[in-house]
mmCIF file of C-alpha atoms in Angstrom:
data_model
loop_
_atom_site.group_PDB
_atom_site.id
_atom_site.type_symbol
_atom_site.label_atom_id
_atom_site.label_comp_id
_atom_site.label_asym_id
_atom_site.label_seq_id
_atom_site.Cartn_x
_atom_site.Cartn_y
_atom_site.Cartn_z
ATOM 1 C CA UNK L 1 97.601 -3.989 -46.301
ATOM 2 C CA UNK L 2 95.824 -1.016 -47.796
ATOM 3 C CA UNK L 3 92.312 -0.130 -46.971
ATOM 4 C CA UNK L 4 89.497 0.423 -48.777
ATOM 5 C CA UNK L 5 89.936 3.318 -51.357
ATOM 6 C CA UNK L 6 87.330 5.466 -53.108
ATOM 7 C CA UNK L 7 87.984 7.801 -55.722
ATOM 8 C CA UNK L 8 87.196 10.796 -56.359
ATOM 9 C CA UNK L 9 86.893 12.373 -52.667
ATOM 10 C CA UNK L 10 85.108 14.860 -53.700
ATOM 11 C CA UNK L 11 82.771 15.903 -56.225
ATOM 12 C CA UNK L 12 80.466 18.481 -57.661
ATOM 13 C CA UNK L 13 77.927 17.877 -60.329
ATOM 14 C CA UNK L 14 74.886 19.915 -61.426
ATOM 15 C CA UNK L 15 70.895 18.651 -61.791
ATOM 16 C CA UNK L 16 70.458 15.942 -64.377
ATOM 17 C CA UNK L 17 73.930 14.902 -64.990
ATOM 18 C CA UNK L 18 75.535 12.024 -63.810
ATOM 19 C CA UNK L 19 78.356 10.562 -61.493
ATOM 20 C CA UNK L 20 79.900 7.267 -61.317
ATOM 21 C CA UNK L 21 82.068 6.696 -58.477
ATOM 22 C CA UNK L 22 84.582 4.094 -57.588
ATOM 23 C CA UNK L 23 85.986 1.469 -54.877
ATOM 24 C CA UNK L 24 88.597 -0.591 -54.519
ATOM 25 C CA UNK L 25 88.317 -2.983 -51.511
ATOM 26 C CA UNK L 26 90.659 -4.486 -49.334
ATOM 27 C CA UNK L 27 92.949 -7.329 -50.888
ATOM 28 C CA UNK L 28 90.924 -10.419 -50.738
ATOM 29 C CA UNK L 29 87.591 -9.076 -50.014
ATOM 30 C CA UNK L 30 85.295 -10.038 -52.270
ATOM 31 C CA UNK L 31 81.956 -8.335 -50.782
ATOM 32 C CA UNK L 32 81.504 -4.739 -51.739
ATOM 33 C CA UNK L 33 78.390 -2.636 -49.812
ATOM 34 C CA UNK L 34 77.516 0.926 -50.636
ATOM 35 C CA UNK L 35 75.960 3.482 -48.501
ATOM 36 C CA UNK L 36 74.642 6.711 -48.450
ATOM 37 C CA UNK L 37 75.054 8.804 -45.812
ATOM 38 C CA UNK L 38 72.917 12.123 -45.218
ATOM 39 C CA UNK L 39 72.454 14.093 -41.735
ATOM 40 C CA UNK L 40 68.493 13.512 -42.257
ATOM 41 C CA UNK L 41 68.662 10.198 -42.946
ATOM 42 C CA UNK L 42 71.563 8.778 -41.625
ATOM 43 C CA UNK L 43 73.153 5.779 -43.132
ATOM 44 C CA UNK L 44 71.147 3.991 -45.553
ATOM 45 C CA UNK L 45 72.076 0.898 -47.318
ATOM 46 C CA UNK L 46 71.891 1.012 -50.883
ATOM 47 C CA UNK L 47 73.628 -2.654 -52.652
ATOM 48 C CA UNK L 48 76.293 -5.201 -51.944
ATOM 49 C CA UNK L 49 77.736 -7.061 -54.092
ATOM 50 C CA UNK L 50 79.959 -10.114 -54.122
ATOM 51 C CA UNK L 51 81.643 -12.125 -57.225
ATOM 52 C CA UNK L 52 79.859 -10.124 -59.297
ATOM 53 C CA UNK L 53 76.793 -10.090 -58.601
ATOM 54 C CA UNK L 54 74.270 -7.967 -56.291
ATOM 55 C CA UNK L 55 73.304 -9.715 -53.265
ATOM 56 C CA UNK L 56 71.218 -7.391 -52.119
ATOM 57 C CA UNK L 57 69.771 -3.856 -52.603
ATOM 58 C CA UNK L 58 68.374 -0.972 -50.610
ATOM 59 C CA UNK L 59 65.230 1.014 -50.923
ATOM 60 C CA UNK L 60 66.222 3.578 -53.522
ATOM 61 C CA UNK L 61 65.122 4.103 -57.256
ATOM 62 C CA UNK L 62 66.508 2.788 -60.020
ATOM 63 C CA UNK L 63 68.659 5.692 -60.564
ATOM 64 C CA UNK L 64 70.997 4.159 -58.385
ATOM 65 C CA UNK L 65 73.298 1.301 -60.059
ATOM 66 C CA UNK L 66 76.098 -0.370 -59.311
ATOM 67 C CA UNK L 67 78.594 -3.160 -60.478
ATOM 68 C CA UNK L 68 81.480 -5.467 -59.736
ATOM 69 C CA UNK L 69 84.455 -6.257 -61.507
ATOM 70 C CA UNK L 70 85.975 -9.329 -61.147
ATOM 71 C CA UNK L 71 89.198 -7.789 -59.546
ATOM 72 C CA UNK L 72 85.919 -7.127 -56.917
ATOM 73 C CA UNK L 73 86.205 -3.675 -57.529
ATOM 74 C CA UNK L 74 83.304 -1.843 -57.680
ATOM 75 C CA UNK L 75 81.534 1.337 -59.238
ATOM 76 C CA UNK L 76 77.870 2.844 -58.322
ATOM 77 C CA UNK L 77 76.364 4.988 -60.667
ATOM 78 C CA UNK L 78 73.728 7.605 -59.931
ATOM 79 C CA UNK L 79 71.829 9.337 -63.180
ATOM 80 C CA UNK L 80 69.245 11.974 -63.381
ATOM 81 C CA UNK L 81 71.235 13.696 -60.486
ATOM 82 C CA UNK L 82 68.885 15.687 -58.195
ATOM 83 C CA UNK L 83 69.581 17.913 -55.476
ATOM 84 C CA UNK L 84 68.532 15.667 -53.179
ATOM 85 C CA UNK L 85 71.209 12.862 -53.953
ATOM 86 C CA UNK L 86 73.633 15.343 -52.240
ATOM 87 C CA UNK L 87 75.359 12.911 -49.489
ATOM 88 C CA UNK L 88 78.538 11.213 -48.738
ATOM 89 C CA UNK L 89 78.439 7.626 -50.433
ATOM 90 C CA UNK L 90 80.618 5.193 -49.055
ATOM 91 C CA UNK L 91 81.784 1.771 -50.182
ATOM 92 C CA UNK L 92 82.497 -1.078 -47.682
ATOM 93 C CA UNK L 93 84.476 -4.458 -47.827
ATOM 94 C CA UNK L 94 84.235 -7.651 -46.311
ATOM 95 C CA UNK L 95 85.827 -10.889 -46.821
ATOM 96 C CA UNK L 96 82.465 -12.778 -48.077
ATOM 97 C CA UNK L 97 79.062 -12.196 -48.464
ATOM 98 C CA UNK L 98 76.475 -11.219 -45.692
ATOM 99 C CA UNK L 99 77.425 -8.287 -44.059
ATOM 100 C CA UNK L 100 75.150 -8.088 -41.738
ATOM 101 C CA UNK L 101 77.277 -10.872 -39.905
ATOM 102 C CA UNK L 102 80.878 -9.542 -40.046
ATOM 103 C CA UNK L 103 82.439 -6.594 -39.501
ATOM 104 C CA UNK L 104 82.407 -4.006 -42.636
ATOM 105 C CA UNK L 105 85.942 -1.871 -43.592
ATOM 106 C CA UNK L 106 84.685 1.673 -45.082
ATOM 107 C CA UNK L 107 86.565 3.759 -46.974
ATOM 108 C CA UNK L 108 86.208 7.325 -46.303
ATOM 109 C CA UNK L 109 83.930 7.942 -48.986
ATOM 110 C CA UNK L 110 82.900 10.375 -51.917
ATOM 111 C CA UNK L 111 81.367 13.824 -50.563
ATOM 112 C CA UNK L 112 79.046 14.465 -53.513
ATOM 113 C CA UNK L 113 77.270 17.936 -54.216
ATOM 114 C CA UNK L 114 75.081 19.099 -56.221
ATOM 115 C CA UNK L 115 74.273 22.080 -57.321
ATOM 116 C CA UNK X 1 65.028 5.830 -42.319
ATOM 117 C CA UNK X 2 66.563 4.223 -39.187
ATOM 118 C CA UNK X 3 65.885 1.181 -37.816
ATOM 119 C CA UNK X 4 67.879 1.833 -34.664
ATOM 120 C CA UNK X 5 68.209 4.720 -32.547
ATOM 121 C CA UNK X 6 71.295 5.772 -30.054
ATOM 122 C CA UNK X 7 70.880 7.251 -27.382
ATOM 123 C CA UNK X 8 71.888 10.335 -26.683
ATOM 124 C CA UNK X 9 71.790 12.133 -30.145
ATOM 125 C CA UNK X 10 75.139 14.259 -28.696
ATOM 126 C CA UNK X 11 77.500 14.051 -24.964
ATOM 127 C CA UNK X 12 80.257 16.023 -24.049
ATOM 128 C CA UNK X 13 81.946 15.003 -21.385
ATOM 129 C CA UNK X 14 85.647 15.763 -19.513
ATOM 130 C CA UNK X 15 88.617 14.004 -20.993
ATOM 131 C CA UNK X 16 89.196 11.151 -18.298
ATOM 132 C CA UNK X 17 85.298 10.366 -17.727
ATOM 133 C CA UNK X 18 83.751 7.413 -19.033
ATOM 134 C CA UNK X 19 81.280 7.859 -21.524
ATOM 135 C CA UNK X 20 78.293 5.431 -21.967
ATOM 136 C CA UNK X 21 75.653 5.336 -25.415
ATOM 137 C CA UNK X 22 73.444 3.770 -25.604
ATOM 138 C CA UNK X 23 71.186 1.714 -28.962
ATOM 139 C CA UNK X 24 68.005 0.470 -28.993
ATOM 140 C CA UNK X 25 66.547 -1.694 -32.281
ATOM 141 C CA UNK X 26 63.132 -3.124 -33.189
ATOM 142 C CA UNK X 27 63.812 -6.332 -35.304
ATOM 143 C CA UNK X 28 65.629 -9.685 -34.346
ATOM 144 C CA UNK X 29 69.264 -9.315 -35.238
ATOM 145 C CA UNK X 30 72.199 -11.853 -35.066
ATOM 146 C CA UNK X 31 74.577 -9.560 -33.984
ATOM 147 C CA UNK X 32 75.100 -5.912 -33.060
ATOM 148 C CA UNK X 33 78.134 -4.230 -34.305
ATOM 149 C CA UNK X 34 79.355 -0.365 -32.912
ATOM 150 C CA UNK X 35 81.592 1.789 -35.201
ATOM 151 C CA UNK X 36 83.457 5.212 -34.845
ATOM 152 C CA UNK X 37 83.529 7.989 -37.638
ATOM 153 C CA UNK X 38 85.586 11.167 -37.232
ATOM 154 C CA UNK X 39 84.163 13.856 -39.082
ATOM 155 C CA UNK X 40 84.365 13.816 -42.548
ATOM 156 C CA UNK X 41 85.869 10.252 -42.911
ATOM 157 C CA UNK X 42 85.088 6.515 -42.676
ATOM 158 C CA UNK X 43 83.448 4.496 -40.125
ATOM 159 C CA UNK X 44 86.012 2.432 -38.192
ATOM 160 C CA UNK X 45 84.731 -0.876 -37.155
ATOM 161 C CA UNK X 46 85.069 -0.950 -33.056
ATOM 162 C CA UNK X 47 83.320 -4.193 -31.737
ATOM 163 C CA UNK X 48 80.845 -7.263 -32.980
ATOM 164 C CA UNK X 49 78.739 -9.044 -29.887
ATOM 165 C CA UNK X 50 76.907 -11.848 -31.187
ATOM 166 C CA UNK X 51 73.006 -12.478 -30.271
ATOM 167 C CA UNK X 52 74.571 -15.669 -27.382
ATOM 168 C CA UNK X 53 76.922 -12.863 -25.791
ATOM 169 C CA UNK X 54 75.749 -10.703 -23.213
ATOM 170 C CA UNK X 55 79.199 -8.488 -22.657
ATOM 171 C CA UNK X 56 82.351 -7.942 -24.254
ATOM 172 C CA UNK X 57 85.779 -5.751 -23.835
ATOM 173 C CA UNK X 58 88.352 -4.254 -26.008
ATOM 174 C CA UNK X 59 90.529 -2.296 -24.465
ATOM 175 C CA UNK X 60 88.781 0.683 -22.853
ATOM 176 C CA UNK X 61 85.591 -0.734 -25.181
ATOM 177 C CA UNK X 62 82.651 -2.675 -23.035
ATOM 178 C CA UNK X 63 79.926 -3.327 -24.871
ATOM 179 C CA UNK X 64 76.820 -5.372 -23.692
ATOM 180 C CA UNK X 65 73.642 -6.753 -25.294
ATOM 181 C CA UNK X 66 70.230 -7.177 -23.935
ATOM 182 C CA UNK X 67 68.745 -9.244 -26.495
ATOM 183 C CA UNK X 68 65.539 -9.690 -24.714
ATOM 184 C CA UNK X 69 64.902 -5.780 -24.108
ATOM 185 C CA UNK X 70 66.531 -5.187 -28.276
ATOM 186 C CA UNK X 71 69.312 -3.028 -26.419
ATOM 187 C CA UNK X 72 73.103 -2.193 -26.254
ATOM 188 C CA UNK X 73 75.084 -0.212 -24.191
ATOM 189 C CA UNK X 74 78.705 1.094 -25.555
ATOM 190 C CA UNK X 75 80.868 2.333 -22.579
ATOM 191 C CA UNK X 76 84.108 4.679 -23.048
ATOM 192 C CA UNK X 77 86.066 4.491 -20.049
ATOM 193 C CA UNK X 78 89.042 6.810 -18.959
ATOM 194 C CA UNK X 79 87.946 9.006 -22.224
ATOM 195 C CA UNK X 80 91.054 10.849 -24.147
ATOM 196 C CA UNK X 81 90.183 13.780 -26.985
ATOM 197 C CA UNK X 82 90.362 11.115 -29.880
ATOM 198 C CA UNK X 83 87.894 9.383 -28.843
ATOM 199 C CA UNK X 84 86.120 12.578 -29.951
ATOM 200 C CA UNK X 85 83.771 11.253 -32.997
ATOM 201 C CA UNK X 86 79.749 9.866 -33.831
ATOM 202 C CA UNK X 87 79.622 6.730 -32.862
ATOM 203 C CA UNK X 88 77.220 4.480 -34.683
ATOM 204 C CA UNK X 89 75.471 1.054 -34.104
ATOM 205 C CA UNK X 90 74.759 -1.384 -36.312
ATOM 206 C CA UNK X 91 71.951 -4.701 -36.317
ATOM 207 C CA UNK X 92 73.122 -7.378 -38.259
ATOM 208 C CA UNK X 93 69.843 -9.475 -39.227
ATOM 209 C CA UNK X 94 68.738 -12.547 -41.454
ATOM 210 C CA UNK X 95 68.551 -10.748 -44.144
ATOM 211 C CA UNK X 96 72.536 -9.900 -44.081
ATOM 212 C CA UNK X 97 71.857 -6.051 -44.341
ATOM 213 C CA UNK X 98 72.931 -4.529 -41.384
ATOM 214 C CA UNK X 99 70.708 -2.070 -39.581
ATOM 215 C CA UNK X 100 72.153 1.461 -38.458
ATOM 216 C CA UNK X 101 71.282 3.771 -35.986
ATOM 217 C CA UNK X 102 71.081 8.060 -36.425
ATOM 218 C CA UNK X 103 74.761 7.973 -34.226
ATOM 219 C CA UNK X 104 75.819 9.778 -30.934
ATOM 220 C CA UNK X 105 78.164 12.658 -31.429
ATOM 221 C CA UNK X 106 80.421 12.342 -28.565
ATOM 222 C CA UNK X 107 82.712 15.289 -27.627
ATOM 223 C CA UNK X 108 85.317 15.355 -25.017
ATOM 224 C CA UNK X 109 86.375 18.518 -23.233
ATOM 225 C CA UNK X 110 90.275 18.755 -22.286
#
């Protein structure tokens, strides 16, 4: 069974342009979870979705978007790109919702710089 | 910022010694979850405990849970280089967002 695949690996983008980045889960799984991931700030949750439709979402600004497809892949979306937004993002799957209560298959994430 | 902390921030130990980290959390959780990222890649899901558990084994994985003192312990034993990688914990609460520690960056020496 394949994993959890992101596209592109890496990526480097300049101040006030944007990215959109993308995540195929695991076969089946229908819950999708991004992260960021920063050596500050460690891993910090930004949405999940499942069927569709966000579940939940993080403490970052609007900026930050995301959707689901109903194959359950899944693209985020950052505009307005600032230096800070440098980070690695990556995408999670799980079988269903709440994934707080099941173990989470990462893929090995988007390394995004900018410059 | 975190909601969890590891403990220690970095170890380096001798290939063959057991290594032991350590997570501490501040809010109720129903479950605490450890994971494994080599540099520059994924996190690898290791081990879930539930809040009722106290201990649990996977292999050369033991993992225990004080719920009453918000506390796990993650022990390596007979360690091998690659095991080398941060190793992260992770509160799942009500809320279904799970909460993640800073990591411990574990090295092992041949």
């Amino acid at each position: 069974k394949a994993g959890v695949t992101q596209t592109p690996r890496y990526l480097i983008k300049t101040r006030g342009q944007q990215v959109t980045l993308s995540c195929s889960p695991i076969s089946g799984h229908r819950s999708v979870s991004w992260y960021q991931q920063t050596p500050g700030q460690g891993l910090q949750f930004l949405f999940e979705y499942f069927s569709e439709t966000q579940r939940n979402k993080g403490n970052f600004p609007g900026r930050f978007s995301g959707r689901q497809f109903s194959n359950s892949r899944s693209e985020m979306n950052v505009s307005t790109l600032e230096l800070g937004d440098s980070a690695l993002y990556l995408c999670a799957s799980s079988i269903a919702p709440g994934g707080g209560n099941q173990p989470q298959h990462f893929g090995d994430g988007t390394r995004l710089s900018i410059l | 910022s975190q909601q969890g902390e590891e403990d220690p921030q970095a170890l380096s130990i001798q290939e063959g010694e057991n290594a032991t980290m350590n997570c501490s959390y501040k809010t109720s959780i129903n479950n605490l979850q450890w994971y494994r990222q080599n540099s520059g890649r994924g996190l690898v899901h290791l081990i879930l405990i539930r809040s009722n558990e106290r201990e649990k084994h996977s292999g050369r994985l033991r993992v225990t849970l004080d719920t009453s003192k918000k506390s796990s312990s993650l022990l390596i034993t007979a360690s091998r280089a690659a095991d080398t990688a941060s190793y992260f914990c992770a509160g799942g609460s009500s809320n279904y967002q799970l909460i993640w520690g800073a990591g411990t960056k574990l090295i092992i020496k041949p």
